[in-house]
CSV table of C-alpha atoms in Angstrom, one decimal:
chain,number,residue,atom,x,y,z
A,21,MET,CA,-13.8,-35.6,16.0
A,22,ARG,CA,-17.3,-37.0,16.6
A,23,THR,CA,-19.7,-34.1,16.0
A,24,LEU,CA,-23.5,-33.9,16.4
A,25,VAL,CA,-25.3,-31.1,14.5
A,26,LEU,CA,-28.8,-30.5,15.7
A,27,GLY,CA,-30.2,-29.5,12.4
A,28,GLY,CA,-28.0,-29.8,9.3
A,29,THR,CA,-30.7,-29.9,6.6
A,30,GLY,CA,-31.5,-26.1,6.5
A,31,TRP,CA,-29.3,-23.4,5.0
A,32,LEU,CA,-26.7,-22.6,7.7
A,33,GLY,CA,-26.9,-26.1,9.3
A,34,HIS,CA,-26.2,-27.8,5.9
A,35,VAL,CA,-23.2,-25.5,5.3
A,36,VAL,CA,-21.8,-26.1,8.8
A,37,ALA,CA,-22.2,-29.9,8.5
A,38,GLU,CA,-20.6,-29.8,5.1
A,39,ARG,CA,-17.6,-28.0,6.5
A,40,LEU,CA,-17.3,-30.5,9.3
A,41,VAL,CA,-17.4,-33.4,6.9
A,42,ASP,CA,-14.8,-31.8,4.7
A,43,ARG,CA,-12.5,-31.4,7.7
A,44,GLY,CA,-12.8,-35.1,8.4
A,45,ASP,CA,-15.2,-35.2,11.3
A,46,ASP,CA,-17.6,-38.1,11.9
A,47,VAL,CA,-20.8,-36.0,11.5
A,48,THR,CA,-24.3,-37.0,12.6
A,49,CYS,CA,-27.2,-34.6,11.9
A,50,LEU,CA,-30.4,-34.9,13.9
A,51,ALA,CA,-33.4,-33.2,12.1
A,52,ARG,CA,-36.9,-33.9,10.8
A,53,GLY,CA,-35.4,-33.9,7.3
A,54,THR,CA,-38.2,-31.8,5.8
A,55,SER,CA,-36.1,-28.8,4.9
A,56,GLY,CA,-33.5,-30.6,2.8
A,57,THR,CA,-30.8,-33.2,2.9
A,58,VAL,CA,-27.6,-33.6,4.8
A,59,PRO,CA,-24.3,-33.3,3.1
A,60,THR,CA,-22.7,-36.4,1.5
A,61,GLY,CA,-20.7,-38.1,4.2
A,62,ALA,CA,-22.9,-37.1,7.1
A,63,ARG,CA,-25.4,-39.4,8.8
A,64,LEU,CA,-29.0,-38.3,9.2
A,65,VAL,CA,-31.0,-39.3,12.3
A,66,VAL,CA,-34.6,-38.4,11.6
A,67,ALA,CA,-36.3,-37.0,14.7
A,68,ASP,CA,-38.8,-34.4,15.8
A,69,ARG,CA,-37.2,-32.3,18.6
A,70,ASP,CA,-40.6,-31.5,20.0
A,71,THR,CA,-41.2,-35.1,21.1
A,72,PRO,CA,-40.0,-36.7,24.3
A,73,ASP,CA,-37.8,-39.4,22.7
A,74,ALA,CA,-36.2,-37.0,20.1
A,75,TYR,CA,-32.6,-38.0,21.1
A,76,ARG,CA,-33.1,-41.7,21.4
A,77,GLY,CA,-31.3,-42.3,18.1
A,78,VAL,CA,-28.0,-40.6,19.1
A,79,HIS,CA,-25.7,-42.5,21.3
A,80,GLY,CA,-22.3,-42.2,23.0
A,81,ASP,CA,-20.2,-39.2,23.7
A,82,TRP,CA,-19.6,-36.1,21.4
A,83,ASP,CA,-16.6,-34.0,21.0
A,84,GLU,CA,-18.9,-31.2,19.7
A,85,VAL,CA,-22.6,-30.5,19.6
A,86,VAL,CA,-23.8,-27.6,17.3
A,87,ASP,CA,-27.4,-26.4,17.9
A,88,LEU,CA,-29.2,-24.0,15.6
A,89,ALA,CA,-32.6,-24.1,17.2
A,90,SER,CA,-34.8,-21.1,17.8
A,91,SER,CA,-37.1,-22.9,20.2
A,92,ALA,CA,-36.1,-22.6,23.9
A,93,GLU,CA,-37.9,-25.8,24.7
A,94,GLN,CA,-36.0,-27.7,22.0
A,95,VAL,CA,-32.7,-26.4,23.4
A,96,ARG,CA,-33.6,-27.2,26.9
A,97,SER,CA,-34.6,-30.8,26.0
A,98,ALA,CA,-31.3,-31.2,24.0
A,99,THR,CA,-29.1,-30.0,26.9
A,100,THR,CA,-31.0,-32.2,29.3
A,101,ALA,CA,-30.4,-35.3,27.1
A,102,LEU,CA,-26.9,-34.5,25.8
A,103,ALA,CA,-25.0,-32.0,27.9
A,104,ASP,CA,-23.3,-34.6,30.1
A,105,ARG,CA,-22.0,-36.4,26.9
A,106,ALA,CA,-20.6,-33.3,25.1
A,107,ALA,CA,-17.1,-32.0,25.5
A,108,HIS,CA,-18.0,-28.7,23.8
A,109,TRP,CA,-21.3,-27.1,22.7
A,110,THR,CA,-21.9,-24.4,20.2
A,111,PHE,CA,-25.3,-22.6,20.2
A,112,VAL,CA,-26.0,-20.3,17.2
A,113,SER,CA,-28.0,-17.3,18.4
A,114,THR,CA,-28.6,-13.9,16.8
A,115,VAL,CA,-27.7,-10.3,17.3
A,116,SER,CA,-31.5,-9.7,17.4
A,117,VAL,CA,-31.3,-10.6,21.1
A,118,TYR,CA,-30.0,-7.1,22.0
A,119,ALA,CA,-32.5,-4.6,23.4
A,120,ASP,CA,-31.1,-1.6,21.7
A,121,HIS,CA,-30.3,-1.5,18.0
A,122,GLY,CA,-29.7,2.3,17.8
A,123,ARG,CA,-26.0,2.5,18.9
A,124,PRO,CA,-23.3,1.7,16.4
A,125,GLY,CA,-20.3,-0.1,17.8
A,126,ALA,CA,-22.1,-1.9,20.6
A,127,ASP,CA,-20.6,-5.3,21.6
A,128,GLU,CA,-21.4,-8.4,23.6
A,129,THR,CA,-21.8,-6.5,26.8
A,130,ALA,CA,-24.9,-4.7,25.6
A,131,ALA,CA,-28.3,-5.5,27.4
A,132,LEU,CA,-30.5,-8.2,26.0
A,133,VAL,CA,-34.3,-8.1,25.5
A,134,GLU,CA,-36.2,-9.3,28.5
A,135,PRO,CA,-38.3,-12.2,27.1
A,136,ARG,CA,-42.0,-11.8,27.2
A,137,ASP,CA,-43.2,-13.9,24.3
A,138,PRO,CA,-41.5,-17.3,24.1
A,139,ASP,CA,-42.6,-17.6,20.5
A,140,GLY,CA,-41.0,-14.3,19.5
A,141,TYR,CA,-37.7,-14.8,17.7
A,142,ALA,CA,-35.4,-12.7,19.9
A,143,ASP,CA,-37.2,-13.7,23.1
A,144,ALA,CA,-36.9,-17.4,22.2
A,145,LYS,CA,-33.2,-17.1,21.4
A,146,VAL,CA,-32.5,-15.3,24.8
A,147,LEU,CA,-34.3,-18.1,26.6
A,148,ALA,CA,-32.4,-20.7,24.6
A,149,GLU,CA,-29.1,-19.0,25.5
A,150,ARG,CA,-30.0,-19.2,29.2
A,151,ALA,CA,-31.0,-22.8,28.9
A,152,CYS,CA,-27.6,-23.6,27.4
A,153,ALA,CA,-25.6,-21.6,29.9
A,154,GLU,CA,-27.4,-23.4,32.8
A,155,ARG,CA,-26.2,-26.8,31.7
A,156,LEU,CA,-23.0,-26.2,29.8
A,157,GLY,CA,-21.0,-23.6,31.8
A,158,ASP,CA,-17.5,-23.1,30.4
A,159,ARG,CA,-18.0,-25.7,27.7
A,160,LEU,CA,-20.3,-23.4,25.8
A,161,LEU,CA,-19.9,-21.0,22.8
A,162,ILE,CA,-22.8,-18.7,22.0
A,163,ALA,CA,-22.3,-17.3,18.5
A,164,ARG,CA,-24.7,-14.4,18.0
A,165,ALA,CA,-24.8,-14.2,14.2
A,166,GLY,CA,-25.4,-11.0,12.3
A,167,LEU,CA,-27.0,-10.9,8.9
A,168,LEU,CA,-25.9,-14.0,7.0
A,169,VAL,CA,-25.6,-13.9,3.2
A,170,GLY,CA,-24.3,-16.2,0.5
A,171,ARG,CA,-25.2,-18.9,-1.9
A,172,GLY,CA,-28.6,-20.5,-1.2
A,173,ASP,CA,-29.8,-17.7,1.1
A,174,PRO,CA,-33.6,-18.4,1.5
A,175,THR,CA,-34.4,-14.8,2.7
A,176,ASP,CA,-33.6,-13.1,-0.7
A,177,ARG,CA,-32.5,-10.0,1.1
A,178,PHE,CA,-28.8,-9.6,0.1
A,179,GLY,CA,-29.3,-11.3,-3.2
A,180,TYR,CA,-31.8,-8.7,-4.3
A,181,TRP,CA,-29.1,-6.2,-5.0
A,182,PRO,CA,-26.7,-8.2,-7.3
A,183,ALA,CA,-29.8,-9.7,-9.0
A,184,ARG,CA,-31.3,-6.3,-9.6
A,185,PHE,CA,-28.1,-4.8,-10.9
A,186,ALA,CA,-27.8,-7.8,-13.3
A,187,ARG,CA,-31.0,-6.6,-15.0
A,188,PRO,CA,-31.1,-3.5,-17.3
A,189,GLY,CA,-32.7,-0.2,-16.3
A,190,THR,CA,-32.3,2.5,-13.7
A,191,VAL,CA,-31.9,1.0,-10.2
A,192,LEU,CA,-33.9,2.5,-7.3
A,193,LEU,CA,-31.8,3.1,-4.2
A,194,PRO,CA,-32.7,4.4,-0.7
A,195,ASP,CA,-31.1,7.5,0.8
A,196,PRO,CA,-27.6,6.2,1.7
A,197,VAL,CA,-26.6,9.0,4.1
A,198,ASP,CA,-25.2,7.6,7.4
A,199,ARG,CA,-26.4,4.1,6.4
A,200,THR,CA,-24.2,1.0,6.7
A,201,VAL,CA,-24.3,-2.6,5.7
A,202,GLN,CA,-22.9,-5.4,7.8
A,203,VAL,CA,-23.1,-8.9,6.4
A,204,LEU,CA,-21.3,-12.2,7.0
A,205,ASP,CA,-20.9,-14.8,4.3
A,206,VAL,CA,-22.4,-18.1,5.5
A,207,ALA,CA,-19.3,-20.0,4.4
A,208,ASP,CA,-17.1,-17.8,6.7
A,209,LEU,CA,-19.4,-18.3,9.7
A,210,ALA,CA,-19.5,-22.1,9.0
A,211,ALA,CA,-15.7,-22.2,8.8
A,212,TRP,CA,-15.4,-20.4,12.2
A,213,LEU,CA,-18.0,-22.6,13.8
A,214,ALA,CA,-16.4,-25.8,12.6
A,215,ASP,CA,-13.2,-24.7,14.3
A,216,ALA,CA,-14.8,-23.8,17.6
A,217,ALA,CA,-14.3,-27.1,19.5
A,218,PRO,CA,-10.7,-27.8,18.3
A,219,THR,CA,-9.6,-24.3,19.2
A,220,GLY,CA,-11.5,-24.2,22.5
A,221,ARG,CA,-13.7,-21.1,21.7
A,222,THR,CA,-16.2,-20.4,24.4
A,223,GLY,CA,-18.2,-17.5,25.8
A,224,VAL,CA,-20.4,-15.1,23.8
A,225,VAL,CA,-19.3,-13.7,20.5
A,226,ASP,CA,-21.0,-11.5,18.0
A,227,ALA,CA,-20.3,-13.2,14.7
A,228,VAL,CA,-20.6,-10.3,12.4
A,229,GLY,CA,-18.9,-9.0,9.3
A,230,GLN,CA,-17.3,-5.7,8.4
A,231,VAL,CA,-19.2,-2.5,8.6
A,232,LEU,CA,-19.4,-1.0,5.1
A,233,PRO,CA,-21.1,2.2,3.8
A,234,MET,CA,-24.2,1.3,2.0
A,235,PRO,CA,-23.1,3.2,-1.2
A,236,ALA,CA,-19.9,1.1,-1.3
A,237,VAL,CA,-22.0,-2.1,-1.2
A,238,THR,CA,-24.4,-1.1,-3.9
A,239,ALA,CA,-21.6,0.2,-6.1
A,240,ALA,CA,-19.8,-3.1,-5.7
A,241,ALA,CA,-22.9,-4.9,-6.7
A,242,ALA,CA,-23.2,-2.8,-9.8
A,243,ARG,CA,-19.5,-3.5,-10.7
A,244,VAL,CA,-19.9,-7.2,-10.2
A,245,ALA,CA,-23.0,-7.3,-12.3
A,246,GLY,CA,-21.7,-5.0,-15.0
A,247,HIS,CA,-24.5,-2.6,-14.7
A,248,ARG,CA,-24.3,0.6,-16.8
A,249,ASP,CA,-27.8,2.1,-16.6
A,250,GLY,CA,-27.4,4.2,-13.5
A,251,THR,CA,-29.3,4.6,-10.3
A,252,THR,CA,-31.8,7.0,-8.7
A,253,THR,CA,-32.0,7.7,-5.0
A,254,ALA,CA,-35.4,8.2,-3.3
A,255,PRO,CA,-35.8,10.1,0.0
A,256,ASP,CA,-37.1,8.2,3.0
A,257,THR,CA,-40.3,10.3,3.0
A,258,ILE,CA,-41.2,9.2,-0.6
A,259,LEU,CA,-40.5,5.6,0.1
A,260,HIS,CA,-42.7,5.6,3.2
A,261,GLU,CA,-45.4,7.4,1.3
A,262,LEU,CA,-45.4,4.8,-1.4
A,263,GLY,CA,-45.5,1.9,1.1
A,264,VAL,CA,-41.9,0.6,0.5
A,265,ALA,CA,-40.8,-1.3,3.6
A,266,HIS,CA,-37.5,-1.3,5.4
A,267,TRP,CA,-35.0,-4.3,5.5
A,268,ALA,CA,-36.9,-7.3,4.1
A,269,GLY,CA,-40.2,-8.8,3.0
A,270,PRO,CA,-42.5,-8.0,0.1
A,271,ARG,CA,-42.4,-4.5,-1.4
A,272,SER,CA,-39.2,-3.6,0.4
A,273,LEU,CA,-35.7,-2.3,-0.3
A,274,PRO,CA,-33.6,-4.8,1.5
A,275,LEU,CA,-30.8,-3.8,3.9
A,276,TRP,CA,-32.4,-0.3,4.2
A,277,LEU,CA,-32.8,0.3,7.9
A,278,PRO,CA,-34.7,2.9,9.9
A,279,ARG,CA,-32.3,5.4,11.2
A,280,ASP,CA,-33.1,4.5,14.8
A,281,HIS,CA,-31.9,0.9,14.0
A,282,ALA,CA,-28.5,2.0,12.7
A,283,GLY,CA,-26.7,-0.2,15.2
A,284,LEU,CA,-28.2,-3.4,13.8
A,285,ALA,CA,-25.8,-3.0,10.8
A,286,ALA,CA,-22.8,-1.6,12.7
A,287,ARG,CA,-22.0,-3.9,15.7
A,288,SER,CA,-18.5,-4.4,16.9
A,289,GLY,CA,-16.9,-7.5,15.4
A,290,ARG,CA,-13.7,-7.2,17.4
A,291,ARG,CA,-14.1,-10.3,19.5
A,292,PHE,CA,-15.1,-12.4,16.5
A,293,ARG,CA,-11.9,-11.3,14.7
A,294,ASP,CA,-9.8,-11.8,17.9
A,295,LEU,CA,-11.0,-15.4,18.0
A,296,GLY,CA,-10.1,-16.1,14.4
A,297,GLY,CA,-13.1,-14.9,12.5
A,298,ARG,CA,-12.3,-14.1,8.9
A,299,THR,CA,-14.5,-12.3,6.4
A,300,ARG,CA,-13.9,-12.4,2.6
A,301,PRO,CA,-14.1,-9.3,0.5
A,302,ILE,CA,-17.6,-8.1,-0.2
A,303,GLU,CA,-17.0,-8.4,-4.0
A,304,GLU,CA,-16.3,-12.1,-3.6
A,305,THR,CA,-19.5,-12.7,-1.8
A,306,LEU,CA,-21.4,-10.6,-4.3
A,307,ALA,CA,-20.0,-12.5,-7.2
A,308,ASP,CA,-20.9,-15.8,-5.6
A,309,VAL,CA,-24.4,-14.7,-4.8
A,310,LEU,CA,-24.9,-13.3,-8.3
A,311,ASP,CA,-23.9,-16.7,-9.8
A,312,ASP,CA,-26.4,-18.3,-7.5
A,313,GLU,CA,-29.1,-15.7,-8.3
A,314,ARG,CA,-28.6,-16.4,-12.1
A,315,ARG,CA,-29.0,-20.1,-11.5
A,316,ARG,CA,-32.2,-19.6,-9.4
A,317,GLY,CA,-33.6,-17.0,-11.8
A,318,LEU,CA,-33.3,-13.2,-11.7
A,319,LEU,CA,-37.0,-12.7,-12.2
A,320,ARG,CA,-38.2,-15.5,-9.9
A,321,PRO,CA,-40.7,-14.6,-7.1
A,322,ARG,CA,-38.8,-13.3,-4.2
A,323,ARG,CA,-39.3,-13.1,-0.5
A,324,ALA,CA,-37.7,-9.7,-0.2
A,325,GLY,CA,-37.4,-6.7,-2.5
A,326,LEU,CA,-39.4,-4.8,-5.1
A,327,THR,CA,-40.9,-6.5,-8.1
A,328,PRO,CA,-40.0,-4.8,-11.5
A,329,ASP,CA,-43.5,-3.3,-11.6
A,330,GLU,CA,-43.2,-1.9,-8.0
A,331,GLU,CA,-39.8,-0.4,-8.7
A,332,ALA,CA,-41.2,1.2,-11.9
A,333,GLU,CA,-44.0,2.7,-9.9
A,334,VAL,CA,-41.7,4.4,-7.5
A,335,LEU,CA,-39.3,5.6,-10.3
A,336,GLY,CA,-42.3,7.0,-12.1
A,337,HIS,CA,-43.5,8.9,-9.1
A,338,LEU,CA,-40.0,10.3,-8.6
A,339,ARG,CA,-39.9,11.5,-12.2
A,340,HIS,CA,-43.2,13.3,-11.9
A,341,THR,CA,-42.3,15.0,-8.5
A,342,ARG,CA,-38.9,16.3,-9.4
């Protein structure tokens, strides 16, 4: 197959392109090339998608086009230039496009946000989906990805937990009651996306992993890392009082969601599974991520989580208030 990846040098794009090359596709990646390299065996066309002549360097017809953009304008220009030459088109979107994240079990029929800010992440993805649908019709697969994890994850969210359990000392945990974790290994998503055109997958699909209780995930992280020093759970009120953030970013406990966002980590993955989506056991992903975390450095500066000093501050507060 002749496949064009609009991207291919970033995290997910690189894994997708690598999977396509391994399968034997003739793979071209169109990207600025500033976020990394393309896999061995793929061809890089350097282009800025914000310029009018961005697609001048790609010629002929394509069995598949995979687009990972977050800019609606980039998607619109790509479909204008290439839609008539593509037999199948896959656009990678996000479950962040849904308006309500409070209802566990919601599926692809749920209402989307109404775009108001074209530069907002969810808003831009909704506009990009619409731009694709206008030009591609029944040749289009929209894959709304959930939280992606795995080797090379630049967000540091999921990796925080196996990396933390790999260090000694009591591990601080958020209150786990009624909290779930839903992640999808980037390699599993890449495998499914690579098979989209050959299998004729179209329509809208929430590409999400299994819904797991948060205690099961942290316990699995502890087992994989061989942690023996125990854990301490902090109530939400204390974490809020001490300025610990939900989900991601500095001074956060990753994967810990506000209770009114419970549905963000508990979407229905039925259609993904029905269309061939496979998810590896969480222990396998954790082990792979821990190996990657050790290689990158357990104590490196992180984009998400608590530093050792910040965790010690919260643990100290808990000891003095109990």
